[in-house]
Amino acid sequence: MERLVRSCYKQGGYVFAKKAGGPAHGAGNERIARLASNENPEGPSPAAVKAAQEAVLFANRYPDERVDVLVSALRAHYGDYTFVAGVGMDGVIETLMRTLVDPGETVVVSTPTFSFYGLAAQAQGAKVVPVPRRADFSVDTDALIRAGKDAKIVVLCTPNNPTGNATSAEDVRRVLDGINGLLFLDNAYVEFSGIDYLPLMKKYENLVIGRTFSKVHSLAGLRIGYAFVPAWLQPFYLRAGTPFTVNSVSAAAAAAALSDTDHASRYIRQVKTWRKRFAAELKYPVLPSDANFVMVDVAPQTGDEVVEKLAARGVLVRSCRSFTGLSDHYIRVSIGEDWENERFVREANSL
Ligand code: PMP
């Protein structure tokens, strides 16, 4: 019966990071250092937990379809912008593709990068065109504009997963000026970069900026993301989206998490400290990062080999092999708690 499955799903799909509980458990390590998925190692803000507990008492009711509690909190926090929400930023990306892309239309993606843009575009029958970054992983804006001029959507991730580097607001502006379609700017890691892309939102009608509560806000398990969108897009996004897609517990938790700036600042400080320490203490080249992870060049070993060896020593990191357009000798390492980062440095240096 497999012949019934669409050809785009016969192979491929999203590659998940290693789970705690694989080979790492067998190694007799009681605690596993979980540095594979770019999560905040600290639990959610107490304010978010309380809001979730209160909201769950009303879970017999359908959620607000416009996610007003979150949109109001976002407006209070960021100012007068138009927002949409989704089941993680993944959900936002999926709905955006569904809203805008017809079969056969082009979606251009700056690569190597996060894989879900291509998968979500493919699901709409889009033609996905990768535009490789330069050798130092900076974005070749001229090449991106040439390929993306008449595309429906151009996707740019900054800071980029998995390379970690950010693209300047000036380069983003250049891309916006050069294309006729929409630019989706993935800002999943922007809180760690210090770059402010929001002024572009006021000026451009063709910009969507995606954000998530999965990283700095410690809510990866509640699956909630959002985007700054131009006002014209919001009603169409709501029309294309799955009804009631964002649940009321996640929305309440996210709204509360936004106001706990101490919680976010603590992890941002940790990230800034450890980006420097990884670069100084590892025996391998560490790429400059504006995110809460670093990409490490482990040549002549492969990323897969190093991931396996580290897992056996109780450290989970991510091999970059699955990122199309990247050679096989890189790993991506999230910044966790001190003991996790210290164990990673010790074990990686002893390989
Ligand atoms: N964009 C990037 C660049 C990511 O790395 C991730 C998560 N790994 C996402 C989007 C999706 O985030 P969410 O958990 O909000 O779906």
Short mmCIF file of C-alpha atoms and ligand atoms in Angstrom, two decimals:
data_model
loop_
_atom_site.label_atom_id
_atom_site.label_comp_id
_atom_site.label_asym_id
_atom_site.label_seq_id
_atom_site.Cartn_x
_atom_site.Cartn_y
_atom_site.Cartn_z
CA MET A 1 0.00 0.00 0.00
CA GLU A 2 3.02 2.27 0.18
CA ARG A 3 2.34 3.26 -3.41
CA LEU A 4 -0.37 5.53 -1.96
CA VAL A 5 2.22 7.75 -0.21
CA ARG A 6 3.24 10.97 -1.99
CA SER A 7 6.60 10.62 -3.71
CA CYS A 8 8.09 13.49 -1.68
CA TYR A 9 7.63 11.42 1.52
CA LYS A 10 8.95 8.08 0.18
CA GLN A 11 12.36 9.03 1.58
CA GLY A 12 14.14 11.84 3.45
CA GLY A 13 12.32 13.87 6.10
CA TYR A 14 13.46 15.76 9.18
CA VAL A 15 16.57 14.42 10.91
CA PHE A 16 16.19 14.52 14.70
CA ALA A 17 19.10 14.97 17.13
CA LYS A 18 20.20 12.05 19.27
CA LYS A 19 17.97 11.39 22.27
CA ALA A 20 19.19 10.92 25.82
CA GLY A 21 18.73 7.20 26.40
CA GLY A 22 20.67 5.90 23.38
CA PRO A 23 24.25 4.66 23.71
CA ALA A 24 24.97 7.33 26.30
CA HIS A 25 22.86 5.52 28.91
CA GLY A 26 24.75 2.28 28.45
CA ALA A 27 28.02 3.97 29.34
CA GLY A 28 27.28 4.13 33.06
CA ASN A 29 27.03 7.90 33.02
CA GLU A 30 24.25 8.84 35.40
CA ARG A 31 23.79 12.30 34.02
CA ILE A 32 23.82 12.89 30.29
CA ALA A 33 25.10 16.19 28.95
CA ARG A 34 22.37 17.16 26.46
CA LEU A 35 24.00 19.50 23.99
CA ALA A 36 22.33 18.37 20.75
CA SER A 37 19.18 20.46 20.37
CA ASN A 38 20.03 24.07 21.29
CA GLU A 39 17.69 24.13 24.28
CA ASN A 40 18.01 26.33 27.36
CA PRO A 41 19.22 23.86 30.04
CA GLU A 42 17.29 25.71 32.78
CA GLY A 43 13.64 24.79 33.34
CA PRO A 44 10.92 27.26 32.29
CA SER A 45 10.36 30.49 34.16
CA PRO A 46 8.24 29.93 37.33
CA ALA A 47 5.84 32.53 35.93
CA ALA A 48 5.37 30.38 32.80
CA VAL A 49 4.79 27.24 34.86
CA LYS A 50 2.18 29.00 37.00
CA ALA A 51 0.37 30.39 33.95
CA ALA A 52 0.33 26.93 32.35
CA GLN A 53 -1.07 25.35 35.52
CA GLU A 54 -3.82 27.93 35.67
CA ALA A 55 -4.66 27.59 31.99
CA VAL A 56 -4.88 23.79 32.08
CA LEU A 57 -7.88 24.07 34.43
CA PHE A 58 -9.83 25.48 31.48
CA ALA A 59 -8.64 22.92 28.96
CA ASN A 60 -12.20 21.65 28.50
CA ARG A 61 -12.69 24.75 26.30
CA TYR A 62 -11.23 25.29 22.85
CA PRO A 63 -8.45 27.87 22.80
CA ASP A 64 -8.84 31.37 21.47
CA GLU A 65 -8.32 30.95 17.72
CA ARG A 66 -6.46 34.27 17.46
CA VAL A 67 -4.19 33.46 20.46
CA ASP A 68 -5.02 36.83 21.94
CA VAL A 69 -3.31 36.27 25.29
CA LEU A 70 0.01 35.78 23.50
CA VAL A 71 -0.47 38.44 20.85
CA SER A 72 -1.31 41.02 23.55
CA ALA A 73 1.79 40.05 25.54
CA LEU A 74 3.93 40.30 22.39
CA ARG A 75 2.55 43.75 21.63
CA ALA A 76 3.18 44.86 25.22
CA HIS A 77 6.75 43.58 24.95
CA TYR A 78 7.77 44.63 21.43
CA GLY A 79 5.35 47.41 20.51
CA ASP A 80 2.90 47.97 17.70
CA TYR A 81 3.59 45.08 15.31
CA THR A 82 1.33 42.48 13.74
CA PHE A 83 1.90 38.93 15.02
CA VAL A 84 0.89 35.38 14.16
CA ALA A 85 1.57 32.27 16.26
CA GLY A 86 2.12 28.60 15.53
CA VAL A 87 3.02 25.17 16.90
CA GLY A 88 6.67 26.09 17.26
CA MET A 89 8.30 28.19 14.59
CA ASP A 90 8.04 24.98 12.60
CA GLY A 91 4.27 25.44 12.67
CA VAL A 92 4.63 29.07 11.58
CA ILE A 93 6.88 28.05 8.66
CA GLU A 94 4.42 25.37 7.59
CA THR A 95 1.42 27.71 7.68
CA LEU A 96 3.32 30.46 5.89
CA MET A 97 4.20 28.08 3.04
CA ARG A 98 0.58 26.92 2.91
CA THR A 99 -0.62 30.52 2.76
CA LEU A 100 1.68 31.69 -0.02
CA VAL A 101 3.10 28.89 -2.14
CA ASP A 102 1.32 27.22 -5.06
CA PRO A 103 2.64 24.01 -6.65
CA GLY A 104 5.51 24.71 -9.03
CA GLU A 105 6.45 28.06 -7.45
CA THR A 106 9.99 28.67 -6.27
CA VAL A 107 11.28 28.89 -2.70
CA VAL A 108 14.93 29.92 -2.43
CA VAL A 109 16.90 28.91 0.66
CA SER A 110 20.31 30.16 1.76
CA THR A 111 22.24 26.96 2.65
CA PRO A 112 23.59 25.08 4.56
CA THR A 113 20.79 25.66 7.04
CA PHE A 114 17.87 24.28 9.05
CA SER A 115 16.12 21.65 6.92
CA PHE A 116 12.46 22.29 7.63
CA TYR A 117 12.06 25.22 5.21
CA GLY A 118 12.75 22.91 2.29
CA LEU A 119 10.53 20.15 3.65
CA ALA A 120 7.60 22.52 4.27
CA ALA A 121 8.01 24.09 0.82
CA GLN A 122 8.14 20.67 -0.83
CA ALA A 123 4.92 19.73 0.90
CA GLN A 124 3.26 22.54 -1.10
CA GLY A 125 4.79 21.20 -4.32
CA ALA A 126 7.29 24.05 -4.49
CA LYS A 127 10.55 23.96 -6.37
CA VAL A 128 13.23 24.45 -3.69
CA VAL A 129 16.40 26.20 -4.86
CA PRO A 130 19.40 26.18 -2.50
CA VAL A 131 21.85 29.10 -2.70
CA PRO A 132 25.16 28.13 -1.08
CA ARG A 133 26.88 30.49 1.35
CA ARG A 134 30.51 31.44 0.81
CA ALA A 135 33.35 29.26 2.16
CA ASP A 136 33.31 31.21 5.45
CA PHE A 137 29.50 30.70 5.62
CA SER A 138 28.71 34.39 5.11
CA VAL A 139 25.76 35.06 2.79
CA ASP A 140 26.55 35.99 -0.80
CA THR A 141 23.74 38.56 -1.05
CA ASP A 142 24.24 39.09 -4.80
CA ALA A 143 23.86 35.35 -5.47
CA LEU A 144 20.81 35.18 -3.17
CA ILE A 145 19.17 38.12 -4.95
CA ARG A 146 19.95 36.70 -8.41
CA ALA A 147 18.39 33.35 -7.55
CA GLY A 148 15.59 34.81 -5.41
CA LYS A 149 14.50 37.82 -7.45
CA ASP A 150 11.30 36.22 -8.72
CA ALA A 151 10.89 33.48 -6.10
CA LYS A 152 7.72 33.45 -3.98
CA ILE A 153 9.76 33.19 -0.77
CA VAL A 154 13.46 33.63 0.04
CA VAL A 155 14.54 32.06 3.34
CA LEU A 156 17.47 33.34 5.37
CA CYS A 157 18.34 32.10 8.84
CA THR A 158 20.23 34.56 11.08
CA PRO A 159 21.97 33.61 13.29
CA ASN A 160 22.21 30.55 11.08
CA ASN A 161 21.69 26.96 12.20
CA PRO A 162 24.12 25.10 12.17
CA THR A 163 26.95 27.51 11.30
CA GLY A 164 26.13 29.97 14.11
CA ASN A 165 27.02 33.18 12.29
CA ALA A 166 24.63 36.11 11.80
CA THR A 167 23.97 38.22 8.71
CA SER A 168 24.06 42.00 9.24
CA ALA A 169 20.83 44.01 9.14
CA GLU A 170 22.38 45.95 6.25
CA ASP A 171 22.81 42.76 4.18
CA VAL A 172 19.25 41.72 5.01
CA ARG A 173 18.05 45.12 3.80
CA ARG A 174 19.95 44.62 0.55
CA VAL A 175 18.16 41.30 -0.02
CA LEU A 176 14.77 42.90 0.76
CA ASP A 177 15.44 45.64 -1.78
CA GLY A 178 16.51 43.13 -4.44
CA ILE A 179 13.61 40.65 -4.45
CA ASN A 180 9.99 40.78 -5.61
CA GLY A 181 8.64 38.09 -3.27
CA LEU A 182 8.73 37.69 0.50
CA LEU A 183 11.78 37.28 2.73
CA PHE A 184 11.36 34.86 5.64
CA LEU A 185 13.99 35.77 8.21
CA ASP A 186 14.44 33.01 10.80
CA ASN A 187 15.40 34.64 14.09
CA ALA A 188 15.19 31.53 16.32
CA TYR A 189 18.53 32.49 17.89
CA VAL A 190 18.41 36.27 17.62
CA GLU A 191 18.31 36.86 21.38
CA PHE A 192 21.91 35.62 21.57
CA SER A 193 23.18 37.92 18.82
CA GLY A 194 22.53 41.49 19.94
CA ILE A 195 21.37 42.38 16.40
CA ASP A 196 18.05 44.20 16.02
CA TYR A 197 16.28 43.42 12.75
CA LEU A 198 12.94 44.89 13.87
CA PRO A 199 13.42 48.36 12.35
CA LEU A 200 13.21 46.58 8.96
CA MET A 201 9.69 45.44 9.86
CA LYS A 202 8.49 49.06 9.84
CA LYS A 203 9.85 49.69 6.38
CA TYR A 204 9.23 46.52 4.36
CA GLU A 205 5.92 44.99 3.32
CA ASN A 206 7.62 41.78 2.21
CA LEU A 207 9.34 40.73 5.44
CA VAL A 208 8.31 38.05 7.95
CA ILE A 209 10.51 37.48 11.01
CA GLY A 210 10.07 34.10 12.72
CA ARG A 211 10.77 33.64 16.44
CA THR A 212 10.41 30.84 18.97
CA PHE A 213 9.88 30.17 22.66
CA SER A 214 11.91 26.93 22.34
CA LYS A 215 15.33 28.45 22.90
CA VAL A 216 15.98 31.36 25.26
CA HIS A 217 12.53 30.97 26.89
CA SER A 218 12.92 27.26 27.85
CA LEU A 219 9.57 26.15 26.39
CA ALA A 220 10.66 23.74 23.63
CA GLY A 221 8.32 21.05 24.95
CA LEU A 222 5.25 23.29 24.71
CA ARG A 223 5.82 23.91 20.99
CA ILE A 224 5.15 27.57 20.52
CA GLY A 225 6.51 30.03 17.99
CA TYR A 226 5.43 33.30 16.45
CA ALA A 227 6.27 35.74 13.72
CA PHE A 228 6.25 39.45 13.04
CA VAL A 229 4.25 39.77 9.82
CA PRO A 230 3.16 42.66 7.60
CA ALA A 231 -0.46 43.60 8.37
CA TRP A 232 -1.72 42.51 4.92
CA LEU A 233 -0.60 38.91 5.55
CA GLN A 234 -2.23 38.18 8.91
CA PRO A 235 -5.84 37.49 7.79
CA PHE A 236 -4.65 35.11 5.07
CA TYR A 237 -2.33 33.31 7.47
CA LEU A 238 -5.26 32.80 9.86
CA ARG A 239 -7.42 31.51 7.00
CA ALA A 240 -4.78 29.01 5.84
CA GLY A 241 -3.86 27.73 9.32
CA THR A 242 -5.17 24.60 11.01
CA PRO A 243 -8.08 25.65 13.28
CA PHE A 244 -7.16 26.09 16.98
CA THR A 245 -3.60 25.03 16.27
CA VAL A 246 -1.98 26.82 19.24
CA ASN A 247 -3.19 25.33 22.51
CA SER A 248 -4.27 27.48 25.44
CA VAL A 249 -1.70 26.10 27.92
CA SER A 250 1.26 26.86 25.66
CA ALA A 251 -0.09 30.31 24.80
CA ALA A 252 -0.52 31.24 28.48
CA ALA A 253 2.94 29.94 29.40
CA ALA A 254 4.59 31.80 26.52
CA ALA A 255 2.85 35.06 27.38
CA ALA A 256 4.11 34.80 30.96
CA ALA A 257 7.63 33.73 29.92
CA LEU A 258 8.05 36.88 27.88
CA SER A 259 7.96 39.08 30.95
CA ASP A 260 10.60 37.10 32.89
CA THR A 261 13.58 38.94 31.46
CA ASP A 262 15.88 37.75 34.30
CA HIS A 263 15.34 34.15 33.22
CA ALA A 264 16.32 34.96 29.63
CA SER A 265 19.27 37.19 30.62
CA ARG A 266 20.77 34.46 32.80
CA TYR A 267 21.07 32.08 29.87
CA ILE A 268 22.25 34.80 27.47
CA ARG A 269 25.12 35.54 29.90
CA GLN A 270 25.96 31.84 30.10
CA VAL A 271 25.99 31.62 26.30
CA LYS A 272 28.32 34.60 25.91
CA THR A 273 30.75 33.20 28.48
CA TRP A 274 30.85 29.73 26.95
CA ARG A 275 31.13 30.79 23.30
CA LYS A 276 34.48 32.30 24.33
CA ARG A 277 35.47 29.35 26.51
CA PHE A 278 34.72 26.78 23.80
CA ALA A 279 36.84 28.76 21.33
CA ALA A 280 39.69 29.07 23.84
CA GLU A 281 39.64 25.58 25.39
CA LEU A 282 38.80 23.17 22.56
CA LYS A 283 41.64 21.69 20.55
CA TYR A 284 39.51 21.98 17.39
CA PRO A 285 38.64 25.08 15.33
CA VAL A 286 35.39 26.63 16.62
CA LEU A 287 33.44 28.80 14.19
CA PRO A 288 32.47 32.27 15.41
CA SER A 289 28.91 32.11 16.75
CA ASP A 290 26.09 34.58 17.44
CA ALA A 291 23.83 31.77 18.68
CA ASN A 292 23.53 29.47 21.71
CA PHE A 293 25.61 26.79 19.99
CA VAL A 294 28.87 26.54 18.15
CA MET A 295 29.88 24.58 15.08
CA VAL A 296 33.16 22.74 15.58
CA ASP A 297 35.43 21.40 12.84
CA VAL A 298 36.50 17.92 13.98
CA ALA A 299 38.49 16.96 10.86
CA PRO A 300 40.09 14.54 10.11
CA GLN A 301 37.36 12.73 12.06
CA THR A 302 33.79 12.85 10.74
CA GLY A 303 30.96 14.46 12.67
CA ASP A 304 29.20 11.10 12.92
CA GLU A 305 32.26 9.42 14.45
CA VAL A 306 32.69 12.13 17.06
CA VAL A 307 28.99 12.11 17.94
CA GLU A 308 29.13 8.34 18.54
CA LYS A 309 32.28 8.55 20.66
CA LEU A 310 30.95 11.41 22.76
CA ALA A 311 27.60 9.69 23.27
CA ALA A 312 29.48 6.69 24.72
CA ARG A 313 31.03 9.16 27.18
CA GLY A 314 27.73 10.70 28.22
CA VAL A 315 27.71 13.77 25.95
CA LEU A 316 25.07 14.27 23.25
CA VAL A 317 25.98 16.63 20.43
CA ARG A 318 24.72 16.91 16.87
CA SER A 319 26.48 15.71 13.75
CA CYS A 320 26.12 18.21 10.90
CA ARG A 321 26.17 15.50 8.21
CA SER A 322 22.45 15.86 7.52
CA PHE A 323 22.78 19.57 6.66
CA THR A 324 22.85 19.65 2.87
CA GLY A 325 25.84 21.48 1.44
CA LEU A 326 28.11 21.00 4.45
CA SER A 327 31.10 18.62 4.49
CA ASP A 328 31.02 15.73 6.93
CA HIS A 329 33.59 16.93 9.51
CA TYR A 330 31.47 19.26 11.64
CA ILE A 331 29.53 18.89 14.87
CA ARG A 332 27.11 21.39 16.45
CA VAL A 333 27.30 21.81 20.21
CA SER A 334 24.72 23.67 22.29
CA ILE A 335 25.71 25.69 25.32
CA GLY A 336 24.36 23.94 28.37
CA GLU A 337 25.05 24.11 32.10
CA ASP A 338 28.66 24.48 33.29
CA TRP A 339 29.11 20.77 34.07
CA GLU A 340 27.76 19.78 30.65
CA ASN A 341 30.04 22.19 28.77
CA GLU A 342 33.02 21.20 30.93
CA ARG A 343 32.43 17.51 30.30
CA PHE A 344 32.13 18.15 26.57
CA VAL A 345 35.45 20.05 26.47
CA ARG A 346 37.21 17.37 28.50
CA GLU A 347 35.88 14.43 26.48
CA ALA A 348 36.23 16.09 23.06
CA ASN A 349 39.81 17.10 23.78
CA SER A 350 40.67 13.54 24.80
CA LEU A 351 39.41 11.93 21.56
N1 PMP B 1 14.36 27.61 13.09
C1 PMP B 1 15.58 27.21 13.46
C2 PMP B 1 16.77 27.84 12.84
C3 PMP B 1 15.72 26.19 14.41
O1 PMP B 1 16.94 25.77 14.75
C4 PMP B 1 14.55 25.62 14.97
C5 PMP B 1 14.60 24.54 16.01
N2 PMP B 1 15.64 23.73 16.07
C6 PMP B 1 13.33 26.09 14.54
C7 PMP B 1 13.26 27.08 13.60
C8 PMP B 1 12.06 25.52 15.04
O2 PMP B 1 11.81 25.94 16.31
P1 PMP B 1 10.49 25.54 17.09
O3 PMP B 1 10.94 24.68 18.21
O4 PMP B 1 9.93 26.84 17.52
O5 PMP B 1 9.60 24.82 16.13
#
